[in-house]
PDB file of N, CA and C in Angstrom:
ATOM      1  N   UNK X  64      97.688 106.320 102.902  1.00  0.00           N
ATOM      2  CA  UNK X  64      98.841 106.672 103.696  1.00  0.00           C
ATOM      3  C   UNK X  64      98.431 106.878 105.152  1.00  0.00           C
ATOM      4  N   UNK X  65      97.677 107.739 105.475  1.00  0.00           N
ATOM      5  CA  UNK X  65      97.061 108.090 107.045  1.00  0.00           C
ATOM      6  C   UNK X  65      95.745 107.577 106.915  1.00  0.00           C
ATOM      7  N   UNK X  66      95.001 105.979 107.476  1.00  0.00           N
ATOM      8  CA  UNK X  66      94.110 105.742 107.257  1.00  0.00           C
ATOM      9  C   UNK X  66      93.028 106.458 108.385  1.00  0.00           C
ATOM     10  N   UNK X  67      93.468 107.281 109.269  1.00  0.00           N
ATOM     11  CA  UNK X  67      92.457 108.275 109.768  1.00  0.00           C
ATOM     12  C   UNK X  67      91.930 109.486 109.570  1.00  0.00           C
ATOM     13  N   UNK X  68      92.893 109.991 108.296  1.00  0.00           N
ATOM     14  CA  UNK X  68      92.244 111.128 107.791  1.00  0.00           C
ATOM     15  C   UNK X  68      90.885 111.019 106.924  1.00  0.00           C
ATOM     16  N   UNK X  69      90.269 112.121 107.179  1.00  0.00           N
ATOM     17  CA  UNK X  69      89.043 111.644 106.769  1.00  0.00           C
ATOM     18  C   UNK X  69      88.567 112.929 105.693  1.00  0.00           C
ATOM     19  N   UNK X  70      87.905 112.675 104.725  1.00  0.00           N
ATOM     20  CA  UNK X  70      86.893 113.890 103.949  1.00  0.00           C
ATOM     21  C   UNK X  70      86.547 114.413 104.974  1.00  0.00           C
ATOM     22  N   UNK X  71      86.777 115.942 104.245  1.00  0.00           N
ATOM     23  CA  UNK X  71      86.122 117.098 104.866  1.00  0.00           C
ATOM     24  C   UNK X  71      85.204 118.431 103.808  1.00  0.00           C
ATOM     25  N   UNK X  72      85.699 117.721 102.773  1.00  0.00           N
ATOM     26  CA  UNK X  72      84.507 119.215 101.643  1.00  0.00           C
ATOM     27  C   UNK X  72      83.653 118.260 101.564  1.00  0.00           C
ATOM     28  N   UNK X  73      82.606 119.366 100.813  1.00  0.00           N
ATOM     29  CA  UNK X  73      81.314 119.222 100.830  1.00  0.00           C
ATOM     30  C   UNK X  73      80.457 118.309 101.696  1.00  0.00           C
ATOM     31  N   UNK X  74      80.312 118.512 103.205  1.00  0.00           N
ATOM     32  CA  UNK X  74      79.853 118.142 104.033  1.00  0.00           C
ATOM     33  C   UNK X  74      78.581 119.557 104.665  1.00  0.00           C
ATOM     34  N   UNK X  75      77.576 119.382 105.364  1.00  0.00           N
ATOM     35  CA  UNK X  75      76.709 120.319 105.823  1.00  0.00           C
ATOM     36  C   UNK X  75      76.741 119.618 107.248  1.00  0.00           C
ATOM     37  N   UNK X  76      76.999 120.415 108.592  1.00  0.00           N
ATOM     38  CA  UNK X  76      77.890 122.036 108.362  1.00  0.00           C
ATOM     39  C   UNK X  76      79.002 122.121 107.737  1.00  0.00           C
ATOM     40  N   UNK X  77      79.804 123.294 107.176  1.00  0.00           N
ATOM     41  CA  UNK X  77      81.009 122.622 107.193  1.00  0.00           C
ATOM     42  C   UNK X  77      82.035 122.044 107.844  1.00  0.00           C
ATOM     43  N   UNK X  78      83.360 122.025 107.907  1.00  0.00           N
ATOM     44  CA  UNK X  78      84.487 121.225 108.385  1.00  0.00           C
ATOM     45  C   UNK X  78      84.243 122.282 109.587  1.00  0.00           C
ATOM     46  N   UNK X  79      84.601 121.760 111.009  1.00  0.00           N
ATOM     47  CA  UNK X  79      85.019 122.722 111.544  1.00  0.00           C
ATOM     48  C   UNK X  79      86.762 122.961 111.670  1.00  0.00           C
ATOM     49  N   UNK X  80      87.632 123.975 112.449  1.00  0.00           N
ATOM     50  CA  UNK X  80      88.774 124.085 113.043  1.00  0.00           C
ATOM     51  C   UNK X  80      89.084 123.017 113.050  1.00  0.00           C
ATOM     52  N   UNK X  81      87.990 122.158 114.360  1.00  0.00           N
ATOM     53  CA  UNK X  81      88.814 120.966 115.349  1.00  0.00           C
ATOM     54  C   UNK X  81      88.562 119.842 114.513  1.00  0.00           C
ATOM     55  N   UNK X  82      88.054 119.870 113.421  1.00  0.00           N
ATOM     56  CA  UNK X  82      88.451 118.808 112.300  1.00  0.00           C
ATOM     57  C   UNK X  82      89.221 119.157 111.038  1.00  0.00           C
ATOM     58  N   UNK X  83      89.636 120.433 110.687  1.00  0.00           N
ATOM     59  CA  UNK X  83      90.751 120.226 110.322  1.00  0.00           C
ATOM     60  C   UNK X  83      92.208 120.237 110.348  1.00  0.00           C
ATOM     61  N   UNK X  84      92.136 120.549 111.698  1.00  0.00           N
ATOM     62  CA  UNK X  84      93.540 120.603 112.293  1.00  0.00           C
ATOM     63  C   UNK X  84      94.322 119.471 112.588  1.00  0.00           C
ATOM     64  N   UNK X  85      93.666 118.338 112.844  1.00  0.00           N
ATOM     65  CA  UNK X  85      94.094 117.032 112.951  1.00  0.00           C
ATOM     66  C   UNK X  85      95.358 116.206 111.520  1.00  0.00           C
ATOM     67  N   UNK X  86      94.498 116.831 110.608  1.00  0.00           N
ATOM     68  CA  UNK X  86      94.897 115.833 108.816  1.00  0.00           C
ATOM     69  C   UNK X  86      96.515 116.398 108.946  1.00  0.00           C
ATOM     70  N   UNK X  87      96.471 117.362 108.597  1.00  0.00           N
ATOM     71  CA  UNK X  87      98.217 118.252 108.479  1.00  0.00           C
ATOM     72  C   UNK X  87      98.562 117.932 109.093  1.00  0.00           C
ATOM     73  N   UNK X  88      98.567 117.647 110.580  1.00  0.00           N
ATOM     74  CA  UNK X  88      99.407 117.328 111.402  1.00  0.00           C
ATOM     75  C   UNK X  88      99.781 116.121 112.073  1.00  0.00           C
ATOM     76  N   UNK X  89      98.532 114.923 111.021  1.00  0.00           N
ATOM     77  CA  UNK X  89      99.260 113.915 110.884  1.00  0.00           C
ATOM     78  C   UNK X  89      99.855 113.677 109.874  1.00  0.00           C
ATOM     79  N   UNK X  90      99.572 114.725 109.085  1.00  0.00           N
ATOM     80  CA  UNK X  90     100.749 113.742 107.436  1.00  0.00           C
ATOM     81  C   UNK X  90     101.946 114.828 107.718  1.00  0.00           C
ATOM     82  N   UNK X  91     102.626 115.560 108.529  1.00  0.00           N
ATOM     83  CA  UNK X  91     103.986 115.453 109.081  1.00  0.00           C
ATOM     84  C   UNK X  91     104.620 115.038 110.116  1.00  0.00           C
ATOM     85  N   UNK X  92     103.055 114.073 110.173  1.00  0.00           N
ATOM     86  CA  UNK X  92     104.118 113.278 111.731  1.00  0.00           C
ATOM     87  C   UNK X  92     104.147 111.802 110.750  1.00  0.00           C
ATOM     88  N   UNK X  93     103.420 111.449 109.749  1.00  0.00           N
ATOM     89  CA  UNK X  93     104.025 110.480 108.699  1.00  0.00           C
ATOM     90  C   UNK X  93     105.188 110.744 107.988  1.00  0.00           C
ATOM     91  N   UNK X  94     105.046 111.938 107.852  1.00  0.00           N
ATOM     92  CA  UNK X  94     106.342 112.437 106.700  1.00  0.00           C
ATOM     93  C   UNK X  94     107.649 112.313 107.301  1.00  0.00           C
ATOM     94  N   UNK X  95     107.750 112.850 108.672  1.00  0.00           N
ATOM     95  CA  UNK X  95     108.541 112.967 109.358  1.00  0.00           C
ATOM     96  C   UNK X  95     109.074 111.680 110.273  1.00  0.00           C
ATOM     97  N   UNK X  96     108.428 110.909 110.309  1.00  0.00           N
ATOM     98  CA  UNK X  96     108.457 109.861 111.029  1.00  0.00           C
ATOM     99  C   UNK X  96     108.473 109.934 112.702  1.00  0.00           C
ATOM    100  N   UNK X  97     108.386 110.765 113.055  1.00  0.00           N
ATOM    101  CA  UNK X  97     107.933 111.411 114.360  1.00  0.00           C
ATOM    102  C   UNK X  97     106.430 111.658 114.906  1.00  0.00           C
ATOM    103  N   UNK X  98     106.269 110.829 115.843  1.00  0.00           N
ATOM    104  CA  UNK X  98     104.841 110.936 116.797  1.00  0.00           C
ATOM    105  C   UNK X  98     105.095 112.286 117.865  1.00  0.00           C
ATOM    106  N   UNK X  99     106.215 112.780 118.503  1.00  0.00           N
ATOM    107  CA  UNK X  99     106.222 113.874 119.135  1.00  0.00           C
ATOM    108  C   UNK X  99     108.070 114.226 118.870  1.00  0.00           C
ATOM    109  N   UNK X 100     107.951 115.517 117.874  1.00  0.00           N
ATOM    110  CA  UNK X 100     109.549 115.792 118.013  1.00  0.00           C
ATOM    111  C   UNK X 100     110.166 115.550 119.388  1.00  0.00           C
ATOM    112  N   UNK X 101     111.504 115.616 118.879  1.00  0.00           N
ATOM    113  CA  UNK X 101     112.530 116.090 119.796  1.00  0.00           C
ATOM    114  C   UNK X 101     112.415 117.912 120.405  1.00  0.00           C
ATOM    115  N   UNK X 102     112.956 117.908 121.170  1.00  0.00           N
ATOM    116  CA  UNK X 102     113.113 119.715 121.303  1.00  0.00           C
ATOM    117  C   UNK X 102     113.742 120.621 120.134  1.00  0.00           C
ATOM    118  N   UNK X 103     115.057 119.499 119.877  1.00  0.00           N
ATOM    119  CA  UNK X 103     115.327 120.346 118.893  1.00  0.00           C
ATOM    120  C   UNK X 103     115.026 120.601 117.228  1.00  0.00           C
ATOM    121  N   UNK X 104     113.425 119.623 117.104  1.00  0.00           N
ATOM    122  CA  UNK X 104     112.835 119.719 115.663  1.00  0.00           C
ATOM    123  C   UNK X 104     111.501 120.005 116.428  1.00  0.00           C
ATOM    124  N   UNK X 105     111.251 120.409 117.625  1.00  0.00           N
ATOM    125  CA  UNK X 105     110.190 120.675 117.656  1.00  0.00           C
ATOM    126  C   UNK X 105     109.474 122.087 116.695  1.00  0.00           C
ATOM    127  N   UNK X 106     110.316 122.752 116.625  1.00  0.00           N
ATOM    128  CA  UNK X 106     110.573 124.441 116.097  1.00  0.00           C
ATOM    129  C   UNK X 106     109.766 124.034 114.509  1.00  0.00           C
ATOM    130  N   UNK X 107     110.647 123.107 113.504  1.00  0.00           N
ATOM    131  CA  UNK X 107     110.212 123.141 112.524  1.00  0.00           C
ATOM    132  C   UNK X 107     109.184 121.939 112.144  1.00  0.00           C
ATOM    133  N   UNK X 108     108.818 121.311 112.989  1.00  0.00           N
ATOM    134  CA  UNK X 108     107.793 120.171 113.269  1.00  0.00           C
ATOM    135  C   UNK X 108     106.192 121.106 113.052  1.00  0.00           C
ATOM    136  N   UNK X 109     106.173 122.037 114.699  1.00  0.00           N
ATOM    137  CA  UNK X 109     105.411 123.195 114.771  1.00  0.00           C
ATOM    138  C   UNK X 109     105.189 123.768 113.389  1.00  0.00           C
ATOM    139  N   UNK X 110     105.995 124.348 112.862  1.00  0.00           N
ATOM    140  CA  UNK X 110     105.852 125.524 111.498  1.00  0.00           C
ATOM    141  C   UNK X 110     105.760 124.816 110.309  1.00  0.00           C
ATOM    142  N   UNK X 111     106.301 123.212 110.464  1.00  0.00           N
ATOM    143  CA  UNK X 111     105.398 123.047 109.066  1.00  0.00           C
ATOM    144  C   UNK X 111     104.422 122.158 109.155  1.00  0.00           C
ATOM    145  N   UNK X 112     103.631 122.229 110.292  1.00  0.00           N
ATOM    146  CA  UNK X 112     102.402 121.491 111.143  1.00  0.00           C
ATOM    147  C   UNK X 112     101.398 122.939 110.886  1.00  0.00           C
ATOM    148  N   UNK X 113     101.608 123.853 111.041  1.00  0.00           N
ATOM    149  CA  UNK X 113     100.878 124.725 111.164  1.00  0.00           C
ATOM    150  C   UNK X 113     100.955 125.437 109.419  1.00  0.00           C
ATOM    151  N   UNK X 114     101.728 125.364 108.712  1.00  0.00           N
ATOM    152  CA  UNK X 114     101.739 125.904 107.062  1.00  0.00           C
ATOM    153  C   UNK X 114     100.735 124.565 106.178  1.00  0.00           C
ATOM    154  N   UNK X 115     100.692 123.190 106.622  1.00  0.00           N
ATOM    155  CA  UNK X 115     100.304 122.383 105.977  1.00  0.00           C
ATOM    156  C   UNK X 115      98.708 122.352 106.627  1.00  0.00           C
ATOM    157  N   UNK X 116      97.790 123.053 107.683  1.00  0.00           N
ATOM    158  CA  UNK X 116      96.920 123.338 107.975  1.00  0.00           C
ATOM    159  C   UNK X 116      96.797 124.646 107.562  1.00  0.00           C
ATOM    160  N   UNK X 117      97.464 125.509 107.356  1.00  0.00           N
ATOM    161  CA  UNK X 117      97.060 126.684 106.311  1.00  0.00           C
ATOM    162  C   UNK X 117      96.425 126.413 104.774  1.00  0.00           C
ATOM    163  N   UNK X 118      97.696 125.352 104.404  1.00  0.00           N
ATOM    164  CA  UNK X 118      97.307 124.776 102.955  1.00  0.00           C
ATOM    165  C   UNK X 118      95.689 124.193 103.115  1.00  0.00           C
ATOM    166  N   UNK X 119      95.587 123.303 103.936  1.00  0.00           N
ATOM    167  CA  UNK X 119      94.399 122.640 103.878  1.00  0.00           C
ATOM    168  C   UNK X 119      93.248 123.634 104.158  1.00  0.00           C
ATOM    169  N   UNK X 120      93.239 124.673 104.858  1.00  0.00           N
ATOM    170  CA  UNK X 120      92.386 125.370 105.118  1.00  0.00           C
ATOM    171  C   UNK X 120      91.558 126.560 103.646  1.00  0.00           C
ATOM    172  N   UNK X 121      93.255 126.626 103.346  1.00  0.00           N
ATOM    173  CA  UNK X 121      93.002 127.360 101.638  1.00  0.00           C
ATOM    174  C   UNK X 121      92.016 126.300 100.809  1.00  0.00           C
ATOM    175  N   UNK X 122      92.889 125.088 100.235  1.00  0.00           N
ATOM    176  CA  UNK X 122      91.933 124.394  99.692  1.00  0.00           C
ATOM    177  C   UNK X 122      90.587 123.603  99.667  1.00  0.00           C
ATOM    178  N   UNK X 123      90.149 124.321 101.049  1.00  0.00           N
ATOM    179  CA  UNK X 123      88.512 123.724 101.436  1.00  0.00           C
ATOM    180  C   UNK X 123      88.155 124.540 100.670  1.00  0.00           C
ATOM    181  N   UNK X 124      88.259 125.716 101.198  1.00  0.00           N
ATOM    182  CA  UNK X 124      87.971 127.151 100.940  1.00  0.00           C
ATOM    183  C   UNK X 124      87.817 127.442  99.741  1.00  0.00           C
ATOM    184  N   UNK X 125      88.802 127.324  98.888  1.00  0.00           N
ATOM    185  CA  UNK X 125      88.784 127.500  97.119  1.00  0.00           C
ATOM    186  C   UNK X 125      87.994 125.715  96.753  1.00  0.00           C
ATOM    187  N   UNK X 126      88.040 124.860  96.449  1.00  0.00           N
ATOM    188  CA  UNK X 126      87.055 123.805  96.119  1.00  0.00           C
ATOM    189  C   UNK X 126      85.390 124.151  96.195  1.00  0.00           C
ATOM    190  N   UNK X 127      84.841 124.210  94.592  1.00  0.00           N
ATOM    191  CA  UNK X 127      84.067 124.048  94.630  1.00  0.00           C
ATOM    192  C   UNK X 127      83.005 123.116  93.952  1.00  0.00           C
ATOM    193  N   UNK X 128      81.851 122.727  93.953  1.00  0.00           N
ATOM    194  CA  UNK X 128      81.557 121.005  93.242  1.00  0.00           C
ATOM    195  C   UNK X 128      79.843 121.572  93.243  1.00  0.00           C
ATOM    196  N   UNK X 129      79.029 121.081  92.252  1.00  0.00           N
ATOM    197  CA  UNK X 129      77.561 121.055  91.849  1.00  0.00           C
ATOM    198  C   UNK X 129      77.232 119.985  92.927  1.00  0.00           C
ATOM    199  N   UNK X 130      77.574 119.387  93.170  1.00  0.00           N
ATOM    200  CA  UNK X 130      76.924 117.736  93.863  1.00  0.00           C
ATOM    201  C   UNK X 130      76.223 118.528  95.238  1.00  0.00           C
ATOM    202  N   UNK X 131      75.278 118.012  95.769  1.00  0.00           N
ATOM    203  CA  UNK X 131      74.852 118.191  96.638  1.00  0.00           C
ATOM    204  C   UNK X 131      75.474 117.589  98.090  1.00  0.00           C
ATOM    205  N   UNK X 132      75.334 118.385  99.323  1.00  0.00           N
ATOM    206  CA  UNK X 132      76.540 118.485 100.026  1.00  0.00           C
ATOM    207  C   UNK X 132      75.940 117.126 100.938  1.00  0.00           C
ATOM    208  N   UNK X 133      76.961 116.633 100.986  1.00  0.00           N
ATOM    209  CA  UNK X 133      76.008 115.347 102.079  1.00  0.00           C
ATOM    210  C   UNK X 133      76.287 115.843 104.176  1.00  0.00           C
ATOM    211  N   UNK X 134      76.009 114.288 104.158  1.00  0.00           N
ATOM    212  CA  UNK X 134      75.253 115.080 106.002  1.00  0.00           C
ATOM    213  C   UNK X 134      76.025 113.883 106.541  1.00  0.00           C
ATOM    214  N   UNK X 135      76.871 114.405 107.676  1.00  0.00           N
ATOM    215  CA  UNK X 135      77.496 113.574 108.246  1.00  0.00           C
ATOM    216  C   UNK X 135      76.869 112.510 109.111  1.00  0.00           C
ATOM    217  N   UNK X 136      76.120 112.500 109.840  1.00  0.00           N
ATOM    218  CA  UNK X 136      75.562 111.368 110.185  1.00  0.00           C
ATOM    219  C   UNK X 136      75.033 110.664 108.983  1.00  0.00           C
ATOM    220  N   UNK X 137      74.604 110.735 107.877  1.00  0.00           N
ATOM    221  CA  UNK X 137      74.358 109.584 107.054  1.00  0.00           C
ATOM    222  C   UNK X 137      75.675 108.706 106.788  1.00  0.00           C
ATOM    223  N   UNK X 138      76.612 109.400 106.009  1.00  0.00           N
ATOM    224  CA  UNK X 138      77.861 109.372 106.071  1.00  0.00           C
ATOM    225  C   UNK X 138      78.516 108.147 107.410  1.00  0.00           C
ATOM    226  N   UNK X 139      78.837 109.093 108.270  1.00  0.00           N
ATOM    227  CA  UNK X 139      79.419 108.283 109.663  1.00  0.00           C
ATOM    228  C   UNK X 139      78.309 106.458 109.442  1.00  0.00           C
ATOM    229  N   UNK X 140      77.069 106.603 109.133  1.00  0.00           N
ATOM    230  CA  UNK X 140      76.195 105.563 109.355  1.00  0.00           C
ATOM    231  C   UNK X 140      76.938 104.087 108.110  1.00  0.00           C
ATOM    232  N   UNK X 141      76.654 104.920 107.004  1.00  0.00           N
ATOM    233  CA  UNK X 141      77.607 104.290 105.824  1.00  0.00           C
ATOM    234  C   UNK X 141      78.795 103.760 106.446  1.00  0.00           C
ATOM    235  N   UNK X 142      79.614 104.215 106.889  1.00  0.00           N
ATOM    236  CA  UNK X 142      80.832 103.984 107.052  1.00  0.00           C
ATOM    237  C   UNK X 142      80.593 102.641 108.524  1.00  0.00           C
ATOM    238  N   UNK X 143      79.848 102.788 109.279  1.00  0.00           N
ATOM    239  CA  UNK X 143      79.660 101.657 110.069  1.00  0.00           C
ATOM    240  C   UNK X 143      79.282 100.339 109.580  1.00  0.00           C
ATOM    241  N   UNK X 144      77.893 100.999 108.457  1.00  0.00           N
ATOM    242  CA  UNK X 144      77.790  99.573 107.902  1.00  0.00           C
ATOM    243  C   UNK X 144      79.254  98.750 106.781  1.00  0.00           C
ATOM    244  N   UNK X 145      79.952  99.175 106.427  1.00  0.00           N
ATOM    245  CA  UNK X 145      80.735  98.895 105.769  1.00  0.00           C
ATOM    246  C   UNK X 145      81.759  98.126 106.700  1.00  0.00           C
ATOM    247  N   UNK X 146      82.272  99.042 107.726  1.00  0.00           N
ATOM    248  CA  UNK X 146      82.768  98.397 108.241  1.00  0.00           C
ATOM    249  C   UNK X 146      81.989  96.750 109.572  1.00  0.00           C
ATOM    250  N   UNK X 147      81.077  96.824 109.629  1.00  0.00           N
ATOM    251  CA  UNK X 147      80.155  95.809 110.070  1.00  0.00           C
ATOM    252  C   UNK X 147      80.186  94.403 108.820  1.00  0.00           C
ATOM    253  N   UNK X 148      80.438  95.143 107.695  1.00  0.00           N
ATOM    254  CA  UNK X 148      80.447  94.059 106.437  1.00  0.00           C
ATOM    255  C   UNK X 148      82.062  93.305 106.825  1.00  0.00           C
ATOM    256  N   UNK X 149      83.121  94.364 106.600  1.00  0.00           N
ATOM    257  CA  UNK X 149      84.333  93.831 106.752  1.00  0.00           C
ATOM    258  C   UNK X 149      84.716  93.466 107.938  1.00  0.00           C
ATOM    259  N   UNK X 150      84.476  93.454 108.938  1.00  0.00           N
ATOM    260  CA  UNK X 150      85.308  92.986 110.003  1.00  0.00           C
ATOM    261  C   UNK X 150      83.563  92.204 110.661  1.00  0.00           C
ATOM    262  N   UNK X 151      83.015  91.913 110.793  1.00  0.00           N
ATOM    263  CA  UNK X 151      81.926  90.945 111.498  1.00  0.00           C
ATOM    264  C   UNK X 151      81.293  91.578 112.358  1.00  0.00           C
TER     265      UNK X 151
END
């Protein structure tokens, strides 16, 4: 659905703020079909932009997994070569 949201558990460090504030508040600007409300949905745009980054913040938080936590630069590296495979 939002092909820029990205995993955020089990990563070392963890997620910070300024990466998870982004996800919620694009899947109600999908939901909503709005890139920047109007004034007058800005009100509930805001509040359920900010409850759906509460949610996400809970469920980092409670998730927990045996697997060993991976490392974002390996990660980010993976993801280049893959995309180096698919697009040339």
């Amino acid at each position: 659905m939002c092909r820029n949201i990205k995993t955020l558990f089990n990563f070392e460090p963890p997620a910070t703020e300024d990466e998870i504030r982004p996800p919620p508040l694009q899947f109600v600007s999908k939901l909503s079909g709005f890139n920047k409300p109007s004034q007058a949905n800005e009100a509930a745009f805001g509040a359920r932009g900010l409850g759906s980054l509460e949610s996400a913040r809970r469920l980092l938080a409670s998730l927990h997994t045996h697997a060993p936590s991976r490392d974002r630069e390996i990660e980010a590296e993976k993801a280049r070569e893959r995309s180096k495979l698919r697009f040339g």
